[in-house]
CSV table of N, CA, C and O in Angstrom, one decimal:
chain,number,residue,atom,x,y,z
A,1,UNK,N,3.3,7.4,12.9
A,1,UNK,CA,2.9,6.6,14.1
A,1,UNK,C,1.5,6.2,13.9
A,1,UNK,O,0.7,6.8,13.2
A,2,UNK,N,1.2,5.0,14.8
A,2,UNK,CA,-0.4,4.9,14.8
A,2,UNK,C,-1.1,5.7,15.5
A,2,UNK,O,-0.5,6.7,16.0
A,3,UNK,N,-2.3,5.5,15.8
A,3,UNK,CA,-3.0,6.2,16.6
A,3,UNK,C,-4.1,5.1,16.1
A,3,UNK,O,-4.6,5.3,15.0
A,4,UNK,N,-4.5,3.7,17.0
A,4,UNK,CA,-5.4,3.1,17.2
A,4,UNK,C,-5.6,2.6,15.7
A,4,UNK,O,-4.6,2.1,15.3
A,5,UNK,N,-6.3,2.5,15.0
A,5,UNK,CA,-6.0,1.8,13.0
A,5,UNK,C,-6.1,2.7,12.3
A,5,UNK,O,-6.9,2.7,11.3
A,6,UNK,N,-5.1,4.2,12.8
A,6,UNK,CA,-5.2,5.1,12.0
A,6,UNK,C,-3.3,5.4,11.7
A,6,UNK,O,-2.3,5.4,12.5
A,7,UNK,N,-3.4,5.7,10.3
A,7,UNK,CA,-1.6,6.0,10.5
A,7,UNK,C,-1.5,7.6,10.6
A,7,UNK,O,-2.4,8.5,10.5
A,8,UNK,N,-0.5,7.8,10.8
A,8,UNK,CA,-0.3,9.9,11.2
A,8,UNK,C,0.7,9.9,10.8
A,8,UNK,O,1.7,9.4,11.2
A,9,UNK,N,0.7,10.9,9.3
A,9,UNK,CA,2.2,10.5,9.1
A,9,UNK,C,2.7,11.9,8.7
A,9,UNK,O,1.9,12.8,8.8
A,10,UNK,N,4.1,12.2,8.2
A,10,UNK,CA,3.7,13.7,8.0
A,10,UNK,C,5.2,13.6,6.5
A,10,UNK,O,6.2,12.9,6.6
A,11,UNK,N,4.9,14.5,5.5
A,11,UNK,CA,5.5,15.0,4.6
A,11,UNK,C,6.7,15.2,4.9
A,11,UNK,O,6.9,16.1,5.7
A,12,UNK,N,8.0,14.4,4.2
A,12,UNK,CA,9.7,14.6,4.3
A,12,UNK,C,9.7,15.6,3.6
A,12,UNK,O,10.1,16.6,4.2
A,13,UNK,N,9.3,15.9,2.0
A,13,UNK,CA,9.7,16.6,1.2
A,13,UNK,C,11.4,16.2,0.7
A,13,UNK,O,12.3,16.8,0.4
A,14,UNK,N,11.2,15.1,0.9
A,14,UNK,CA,12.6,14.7,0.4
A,14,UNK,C,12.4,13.2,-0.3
A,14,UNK,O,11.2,13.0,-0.4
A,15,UNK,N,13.2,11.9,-0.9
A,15,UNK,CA,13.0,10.8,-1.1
A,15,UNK,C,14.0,10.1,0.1
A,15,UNK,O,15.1,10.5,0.4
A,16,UNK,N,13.4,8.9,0.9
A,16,UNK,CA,13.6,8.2,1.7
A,16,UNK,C,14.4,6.9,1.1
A,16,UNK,O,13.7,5.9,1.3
A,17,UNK,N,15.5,6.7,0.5
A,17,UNK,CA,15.9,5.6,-0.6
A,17,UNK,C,15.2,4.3,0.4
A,17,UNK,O,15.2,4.4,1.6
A,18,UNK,N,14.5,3.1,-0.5
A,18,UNK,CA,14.1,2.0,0.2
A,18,UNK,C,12.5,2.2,1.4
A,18,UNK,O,11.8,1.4,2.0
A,19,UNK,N,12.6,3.2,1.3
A,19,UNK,CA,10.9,3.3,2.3
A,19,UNK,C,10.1,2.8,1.8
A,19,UNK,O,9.2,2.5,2.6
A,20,UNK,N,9.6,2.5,-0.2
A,20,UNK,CA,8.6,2.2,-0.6
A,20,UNK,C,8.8,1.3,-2.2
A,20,UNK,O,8.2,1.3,-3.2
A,21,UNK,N,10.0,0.8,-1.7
A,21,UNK,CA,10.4,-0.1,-2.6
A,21,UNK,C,9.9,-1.4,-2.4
A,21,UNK,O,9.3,-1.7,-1.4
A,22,UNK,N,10.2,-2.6,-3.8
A,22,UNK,CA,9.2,-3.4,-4.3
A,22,UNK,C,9.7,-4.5,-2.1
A,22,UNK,O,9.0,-5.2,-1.4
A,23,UNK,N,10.8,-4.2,-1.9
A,23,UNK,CA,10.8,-5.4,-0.7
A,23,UNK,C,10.1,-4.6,0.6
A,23,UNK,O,9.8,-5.2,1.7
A,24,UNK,N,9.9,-3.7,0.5
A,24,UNK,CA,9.0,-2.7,1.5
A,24,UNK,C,7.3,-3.1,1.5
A,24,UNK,O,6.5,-3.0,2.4
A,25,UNK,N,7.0,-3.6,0.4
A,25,UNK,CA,5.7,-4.1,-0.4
A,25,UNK,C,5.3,-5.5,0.3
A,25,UNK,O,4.3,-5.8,1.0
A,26,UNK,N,6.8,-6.4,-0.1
A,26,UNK,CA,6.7,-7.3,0.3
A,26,UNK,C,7.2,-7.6,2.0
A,26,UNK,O,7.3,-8.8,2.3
A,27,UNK,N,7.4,-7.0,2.8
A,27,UNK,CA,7.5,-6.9,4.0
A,27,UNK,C,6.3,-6.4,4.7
A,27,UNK,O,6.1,-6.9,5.8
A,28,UNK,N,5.5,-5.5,4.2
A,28,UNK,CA,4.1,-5.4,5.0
A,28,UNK,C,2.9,-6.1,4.6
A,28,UNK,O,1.8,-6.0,5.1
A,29,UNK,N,3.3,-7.0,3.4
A,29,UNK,CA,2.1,-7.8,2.7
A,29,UNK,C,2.2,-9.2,3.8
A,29,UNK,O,1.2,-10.0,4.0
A,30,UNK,N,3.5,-9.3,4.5
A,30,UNK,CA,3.4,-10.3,5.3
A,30,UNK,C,2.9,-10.0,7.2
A,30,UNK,O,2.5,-10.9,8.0
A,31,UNK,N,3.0,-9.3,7.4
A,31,UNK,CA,2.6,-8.7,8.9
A,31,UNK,C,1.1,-7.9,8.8
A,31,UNK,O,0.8,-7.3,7.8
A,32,UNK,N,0.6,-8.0,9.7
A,32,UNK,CA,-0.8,-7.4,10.3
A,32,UNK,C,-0.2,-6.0,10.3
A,32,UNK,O,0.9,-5.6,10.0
A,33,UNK,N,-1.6,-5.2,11.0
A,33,UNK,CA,-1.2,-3.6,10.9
A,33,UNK,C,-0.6,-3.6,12.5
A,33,UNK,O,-1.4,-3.9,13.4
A,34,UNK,N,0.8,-3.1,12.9
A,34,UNK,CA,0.9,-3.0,14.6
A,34,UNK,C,2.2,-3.8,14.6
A,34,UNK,O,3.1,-3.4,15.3
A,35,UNK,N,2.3,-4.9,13.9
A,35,UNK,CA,3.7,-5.8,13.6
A,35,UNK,C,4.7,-5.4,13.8
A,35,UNK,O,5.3,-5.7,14.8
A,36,UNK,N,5.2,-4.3,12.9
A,36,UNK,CA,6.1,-3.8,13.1
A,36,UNK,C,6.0,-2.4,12.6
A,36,UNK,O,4.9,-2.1,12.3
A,37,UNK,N,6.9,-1.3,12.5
A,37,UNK,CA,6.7,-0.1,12.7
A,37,UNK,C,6.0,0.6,11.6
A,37,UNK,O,6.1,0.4,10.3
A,38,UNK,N,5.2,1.5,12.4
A,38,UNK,CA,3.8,2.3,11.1
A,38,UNK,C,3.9,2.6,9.4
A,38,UNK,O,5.1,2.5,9.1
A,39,UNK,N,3.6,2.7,8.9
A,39,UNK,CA,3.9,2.8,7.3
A,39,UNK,C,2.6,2.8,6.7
A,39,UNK,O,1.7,2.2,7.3
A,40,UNK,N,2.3,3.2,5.7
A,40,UNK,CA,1.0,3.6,5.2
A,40,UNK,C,0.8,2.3,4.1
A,40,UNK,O,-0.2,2.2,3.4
A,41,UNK,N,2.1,1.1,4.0
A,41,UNK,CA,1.7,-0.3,3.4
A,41,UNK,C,0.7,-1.3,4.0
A,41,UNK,O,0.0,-2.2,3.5
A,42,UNK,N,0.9,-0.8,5.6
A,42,UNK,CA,0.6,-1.4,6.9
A,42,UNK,C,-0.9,-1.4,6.8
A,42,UNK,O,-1.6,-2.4,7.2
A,43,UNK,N,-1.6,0.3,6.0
A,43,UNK,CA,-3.1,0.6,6.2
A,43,UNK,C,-3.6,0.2,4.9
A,43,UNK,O,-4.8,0.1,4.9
A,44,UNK,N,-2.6,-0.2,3.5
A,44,UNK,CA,-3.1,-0.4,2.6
A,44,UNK,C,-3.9,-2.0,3.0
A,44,UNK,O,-5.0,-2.5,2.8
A,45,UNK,N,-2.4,-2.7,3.7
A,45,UNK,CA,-2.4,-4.4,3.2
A,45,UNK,C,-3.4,-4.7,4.4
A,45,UNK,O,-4.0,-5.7,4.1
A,46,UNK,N,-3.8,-4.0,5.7
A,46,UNK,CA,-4.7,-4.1,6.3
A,46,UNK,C,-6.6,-4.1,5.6
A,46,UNK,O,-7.6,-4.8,5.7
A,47,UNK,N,-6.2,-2.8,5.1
A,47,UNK,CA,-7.6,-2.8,4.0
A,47,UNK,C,-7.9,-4.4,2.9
A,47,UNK,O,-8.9,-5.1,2.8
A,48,UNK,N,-6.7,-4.5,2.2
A,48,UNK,CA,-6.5,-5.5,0.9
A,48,UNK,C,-7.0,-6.7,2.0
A,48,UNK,O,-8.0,-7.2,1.7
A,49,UNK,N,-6.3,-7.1,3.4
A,49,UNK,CA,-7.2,-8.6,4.4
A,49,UNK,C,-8.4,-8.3,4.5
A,49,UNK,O,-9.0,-9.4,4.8
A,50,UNK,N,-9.1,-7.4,4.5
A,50,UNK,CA,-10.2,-7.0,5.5
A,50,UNK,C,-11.3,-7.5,3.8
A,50,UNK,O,-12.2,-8.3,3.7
A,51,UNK,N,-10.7,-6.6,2.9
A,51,UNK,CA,-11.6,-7.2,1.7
A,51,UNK,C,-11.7,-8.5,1.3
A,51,UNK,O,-12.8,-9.1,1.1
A,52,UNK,N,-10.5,-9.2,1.2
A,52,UNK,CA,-10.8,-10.2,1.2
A,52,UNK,C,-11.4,-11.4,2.6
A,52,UNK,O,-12.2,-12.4,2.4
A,53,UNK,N,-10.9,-11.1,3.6
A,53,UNK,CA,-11.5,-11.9,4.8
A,53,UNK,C,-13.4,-11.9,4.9
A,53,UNK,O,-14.4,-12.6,5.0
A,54,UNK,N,-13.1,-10.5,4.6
A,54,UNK,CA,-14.9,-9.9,5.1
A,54,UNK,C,-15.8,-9.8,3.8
A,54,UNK,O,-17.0,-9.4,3.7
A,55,UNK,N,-14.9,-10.3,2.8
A,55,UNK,CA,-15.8,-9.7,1.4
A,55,UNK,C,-17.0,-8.7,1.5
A,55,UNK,O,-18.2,-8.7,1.2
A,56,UNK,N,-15.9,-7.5,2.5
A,56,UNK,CA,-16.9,-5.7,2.4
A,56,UNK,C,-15.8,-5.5,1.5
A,56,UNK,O,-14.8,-6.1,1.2
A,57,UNK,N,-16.7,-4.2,1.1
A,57,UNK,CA,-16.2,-3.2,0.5
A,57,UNK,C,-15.2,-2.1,1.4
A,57,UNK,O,-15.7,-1.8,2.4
A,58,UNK,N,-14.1,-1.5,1.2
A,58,UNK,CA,-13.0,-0.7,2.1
A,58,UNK,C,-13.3,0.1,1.6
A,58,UNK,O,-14.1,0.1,0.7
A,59,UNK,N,-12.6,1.3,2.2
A,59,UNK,CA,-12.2,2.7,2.3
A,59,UNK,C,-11.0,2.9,3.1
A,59,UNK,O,-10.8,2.3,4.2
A,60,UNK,N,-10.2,3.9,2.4
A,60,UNK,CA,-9.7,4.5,3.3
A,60,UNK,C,-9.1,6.2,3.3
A,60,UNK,O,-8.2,6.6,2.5
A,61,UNK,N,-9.8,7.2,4.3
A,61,UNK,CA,-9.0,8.2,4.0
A,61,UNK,C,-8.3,9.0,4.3
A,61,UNK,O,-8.0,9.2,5.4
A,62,UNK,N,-8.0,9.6,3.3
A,62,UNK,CA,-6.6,10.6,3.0
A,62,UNK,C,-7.0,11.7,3.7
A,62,UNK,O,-8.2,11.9,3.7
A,63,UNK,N,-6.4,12.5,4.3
A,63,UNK,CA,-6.9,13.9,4.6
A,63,UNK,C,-5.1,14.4,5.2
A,63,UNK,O,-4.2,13.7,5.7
A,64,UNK,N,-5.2,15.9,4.8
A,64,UNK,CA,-4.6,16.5,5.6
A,64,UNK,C,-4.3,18.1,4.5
A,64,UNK,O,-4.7,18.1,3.3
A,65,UNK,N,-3.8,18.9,4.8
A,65,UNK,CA,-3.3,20.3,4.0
A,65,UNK,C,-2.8,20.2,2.8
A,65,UNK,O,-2.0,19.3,2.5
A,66,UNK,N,-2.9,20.8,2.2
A,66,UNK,CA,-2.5,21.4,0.6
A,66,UNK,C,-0.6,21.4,1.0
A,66,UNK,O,0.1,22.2,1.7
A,67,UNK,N,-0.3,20.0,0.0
A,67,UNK,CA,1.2,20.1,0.0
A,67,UNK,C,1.6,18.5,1.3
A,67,UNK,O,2.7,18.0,1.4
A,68,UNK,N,0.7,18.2,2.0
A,68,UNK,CA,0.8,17.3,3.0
A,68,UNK,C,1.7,16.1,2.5
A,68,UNK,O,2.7,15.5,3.0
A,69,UNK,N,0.9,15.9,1.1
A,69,UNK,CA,1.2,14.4,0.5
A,69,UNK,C,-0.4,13.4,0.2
A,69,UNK,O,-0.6,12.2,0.1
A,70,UNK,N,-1.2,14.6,0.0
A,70,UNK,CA,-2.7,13.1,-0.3
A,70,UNK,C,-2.6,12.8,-1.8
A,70,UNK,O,-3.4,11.9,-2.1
A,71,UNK,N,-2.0,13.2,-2.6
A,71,UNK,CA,-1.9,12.4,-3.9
A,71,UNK,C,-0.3,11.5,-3.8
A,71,UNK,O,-0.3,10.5,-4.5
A,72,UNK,N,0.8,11.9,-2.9
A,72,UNK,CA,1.6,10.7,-3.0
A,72,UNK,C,1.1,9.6,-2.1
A,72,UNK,O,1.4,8.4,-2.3
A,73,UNK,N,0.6,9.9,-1.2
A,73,UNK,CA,-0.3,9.1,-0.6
A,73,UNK,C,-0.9,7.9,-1.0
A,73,UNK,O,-0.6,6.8,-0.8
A,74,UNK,N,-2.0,8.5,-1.7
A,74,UNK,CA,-3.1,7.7,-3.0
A,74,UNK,C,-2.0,6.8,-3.7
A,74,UNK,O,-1.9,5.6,-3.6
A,75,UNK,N,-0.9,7.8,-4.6
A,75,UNK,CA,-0.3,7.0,-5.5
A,75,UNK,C,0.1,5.3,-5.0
A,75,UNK,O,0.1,4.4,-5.8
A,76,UNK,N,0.6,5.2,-3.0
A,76,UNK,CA,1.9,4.6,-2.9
A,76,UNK,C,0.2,3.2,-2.5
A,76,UNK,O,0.1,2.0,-2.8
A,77,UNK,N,-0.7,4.0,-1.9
A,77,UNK,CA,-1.7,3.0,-1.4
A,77,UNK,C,-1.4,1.9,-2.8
A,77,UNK,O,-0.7,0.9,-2.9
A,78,UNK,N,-2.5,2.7,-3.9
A,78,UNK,CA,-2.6,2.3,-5.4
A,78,UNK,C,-1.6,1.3,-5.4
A,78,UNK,O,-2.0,0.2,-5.2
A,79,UNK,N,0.0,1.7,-5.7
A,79,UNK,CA,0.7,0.8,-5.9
A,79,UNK,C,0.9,-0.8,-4.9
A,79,UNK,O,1.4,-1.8,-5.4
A,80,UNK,N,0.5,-0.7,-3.4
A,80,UNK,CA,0.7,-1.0,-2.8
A,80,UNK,C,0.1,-2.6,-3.1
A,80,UNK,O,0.6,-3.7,-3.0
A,81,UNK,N,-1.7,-2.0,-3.5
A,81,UNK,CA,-2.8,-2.7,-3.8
A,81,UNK,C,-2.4,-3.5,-5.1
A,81,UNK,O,-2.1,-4.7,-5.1
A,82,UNK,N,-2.3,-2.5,-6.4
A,82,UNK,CA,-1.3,-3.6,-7.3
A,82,UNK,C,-1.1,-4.2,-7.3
A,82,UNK,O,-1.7,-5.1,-7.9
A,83,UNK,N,0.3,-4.6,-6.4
A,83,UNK,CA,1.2,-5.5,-6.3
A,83,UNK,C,0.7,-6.5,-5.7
A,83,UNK,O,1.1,-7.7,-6.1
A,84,UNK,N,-0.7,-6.3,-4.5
A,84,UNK,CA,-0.8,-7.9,-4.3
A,84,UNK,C,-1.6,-8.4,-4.9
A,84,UNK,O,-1.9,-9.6,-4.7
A,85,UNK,N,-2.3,-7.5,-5.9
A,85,UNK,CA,-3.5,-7.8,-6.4
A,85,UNK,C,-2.6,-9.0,-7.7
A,85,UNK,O,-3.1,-10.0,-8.1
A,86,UNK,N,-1.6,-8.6,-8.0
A,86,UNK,CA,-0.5,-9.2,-9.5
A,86,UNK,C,-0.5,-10.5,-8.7
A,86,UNK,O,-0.8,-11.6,-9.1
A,87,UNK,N,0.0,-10.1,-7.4
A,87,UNK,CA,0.5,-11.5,-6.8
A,87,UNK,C,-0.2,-12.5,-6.1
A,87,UNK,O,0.0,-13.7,-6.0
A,88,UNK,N,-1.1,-12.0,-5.8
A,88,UNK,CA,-3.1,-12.8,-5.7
A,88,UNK,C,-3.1,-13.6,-7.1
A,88,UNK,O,-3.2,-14.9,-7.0
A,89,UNK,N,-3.1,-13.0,-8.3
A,89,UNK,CA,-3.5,-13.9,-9.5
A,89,UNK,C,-2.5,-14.6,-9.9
A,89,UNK,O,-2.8,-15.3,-10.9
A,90,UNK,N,-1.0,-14.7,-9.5
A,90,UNK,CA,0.4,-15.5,-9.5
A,90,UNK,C,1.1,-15.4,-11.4
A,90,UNK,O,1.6,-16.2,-12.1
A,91,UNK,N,0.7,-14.0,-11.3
A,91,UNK,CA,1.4,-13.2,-12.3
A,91,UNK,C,2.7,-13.2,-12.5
A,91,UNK,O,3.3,-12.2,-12.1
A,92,UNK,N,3.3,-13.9,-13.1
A,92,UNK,CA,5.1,-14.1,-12.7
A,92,UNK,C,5.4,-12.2,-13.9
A,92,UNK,O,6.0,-11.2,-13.5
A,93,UNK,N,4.8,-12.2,-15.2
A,93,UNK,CA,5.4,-11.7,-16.0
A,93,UNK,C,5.7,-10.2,-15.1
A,93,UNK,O,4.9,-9.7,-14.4
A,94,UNK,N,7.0,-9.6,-15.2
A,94,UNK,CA,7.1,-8.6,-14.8
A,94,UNK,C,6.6,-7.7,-15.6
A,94,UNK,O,6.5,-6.6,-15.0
A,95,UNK,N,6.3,-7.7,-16.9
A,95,UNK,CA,5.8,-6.6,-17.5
A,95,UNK,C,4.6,-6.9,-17.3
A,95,UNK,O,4.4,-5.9,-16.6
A,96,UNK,N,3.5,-7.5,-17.3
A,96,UNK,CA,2.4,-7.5,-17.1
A,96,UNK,C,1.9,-6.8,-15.8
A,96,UNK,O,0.8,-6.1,-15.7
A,97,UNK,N,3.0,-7.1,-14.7
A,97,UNK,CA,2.7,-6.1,-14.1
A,97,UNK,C,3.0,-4.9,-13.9
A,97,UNK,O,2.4,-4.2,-13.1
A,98,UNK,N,4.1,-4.4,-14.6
A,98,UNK,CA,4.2,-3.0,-14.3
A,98,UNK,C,3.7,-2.1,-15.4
A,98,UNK,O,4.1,-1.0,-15.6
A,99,UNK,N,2.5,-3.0,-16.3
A,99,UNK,CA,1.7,-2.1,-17.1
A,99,UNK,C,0.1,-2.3,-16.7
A,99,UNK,O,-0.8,-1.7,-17.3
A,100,UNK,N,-0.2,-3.4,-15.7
A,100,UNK,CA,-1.5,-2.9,-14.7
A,100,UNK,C,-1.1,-1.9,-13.3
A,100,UNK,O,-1.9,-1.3,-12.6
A,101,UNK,N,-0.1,-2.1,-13.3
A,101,UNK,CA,0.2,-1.0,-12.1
A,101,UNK,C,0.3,0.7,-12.6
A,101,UNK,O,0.0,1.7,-12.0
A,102,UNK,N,0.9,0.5,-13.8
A,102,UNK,CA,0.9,2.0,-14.4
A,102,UNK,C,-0.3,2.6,-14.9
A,102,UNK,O,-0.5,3.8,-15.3
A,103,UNK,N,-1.2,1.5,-14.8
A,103,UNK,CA,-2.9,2.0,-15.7
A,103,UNK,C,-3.5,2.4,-14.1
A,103,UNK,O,-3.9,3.5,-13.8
A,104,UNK,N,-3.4,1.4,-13.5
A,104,UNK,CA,-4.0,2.3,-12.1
A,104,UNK,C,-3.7,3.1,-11.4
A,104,UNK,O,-4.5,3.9,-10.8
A,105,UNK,N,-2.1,3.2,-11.5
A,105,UNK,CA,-1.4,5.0,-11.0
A,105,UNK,C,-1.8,5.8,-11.8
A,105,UNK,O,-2.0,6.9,-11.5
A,106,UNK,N,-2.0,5.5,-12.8
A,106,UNK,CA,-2.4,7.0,-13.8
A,106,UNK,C,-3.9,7.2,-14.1
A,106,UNK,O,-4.3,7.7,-15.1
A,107,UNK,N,-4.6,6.8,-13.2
A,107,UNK,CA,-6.1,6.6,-13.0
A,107,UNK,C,-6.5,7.5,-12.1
A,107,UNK,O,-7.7,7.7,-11.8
C-alpha cells in the first residue's frame, strides 16, 4: 500500500507468477505513482520521471528487517530502471538488453 510517496510492502516468501514480469514493467512505465494499485515499479518509474523531468539526482530507500526483501527489492528497482533505460535509447536488440540488465543486477 502507499502511504503518501512511500510504498509499504511486505515479504510473500513465495513467487507471485506475473507480479514482476517484462508487461508488469511495461504497465507502470505508463501510469504516474497512485494510478493504479501500489507496486514498487510505481516508486522506481516515479524516481526514472522525476530524473529526467527535474534533471536531480534520486534516491530511493530500502529499509526494513533482515529477511524483509531489501536486496529483492534493489534487484526488481535495478531491473525496473534497465528496462526503460534500453527503451529510452530504442534498443530493439533483445540481447543487448538482457546483458546490460544482467551487468547491473549483478552490480
Amino acid at each position: 500500500t502507499y502511504i503518501g510517496s512511500i510504498v509499504a510492502s511486505v515479504n510473500p516468501y513465495k513467487s507471485i507468477p506475473g507480479l514482476y514480469d517484462r508487461a508488469a514493467v511495461e504497465r507502470y512505465s505508463r501510469h504516474h505513482m497512485g494510478e493504479i494499485p501500489p507496486h514498487i515499479f510505481a516508486v522506481a518509474n516515479e524516481c526514472y520521471r522525476c530524473l529526467w523531468k527535474r534533471h536531480d539526482n534520486q534516491c530511493i530507500l530500502i529499509s526494513g528487517e533482515s529477511g524483509a526483501g531489501k536486496t529483492e527489492s534493489t534487484k526488481l528497482i535495478l531491473k525496473f530502471l534497465s528496462a526503460m533505460s534500453q527503451h529510452s535509447l530504442e534498443l530493439s536488440s533483445r540481447e543487448k538488453n538482457s546483458c546490460v540488465e544482467q551487468a547491473i543486477l549483478e552490480s
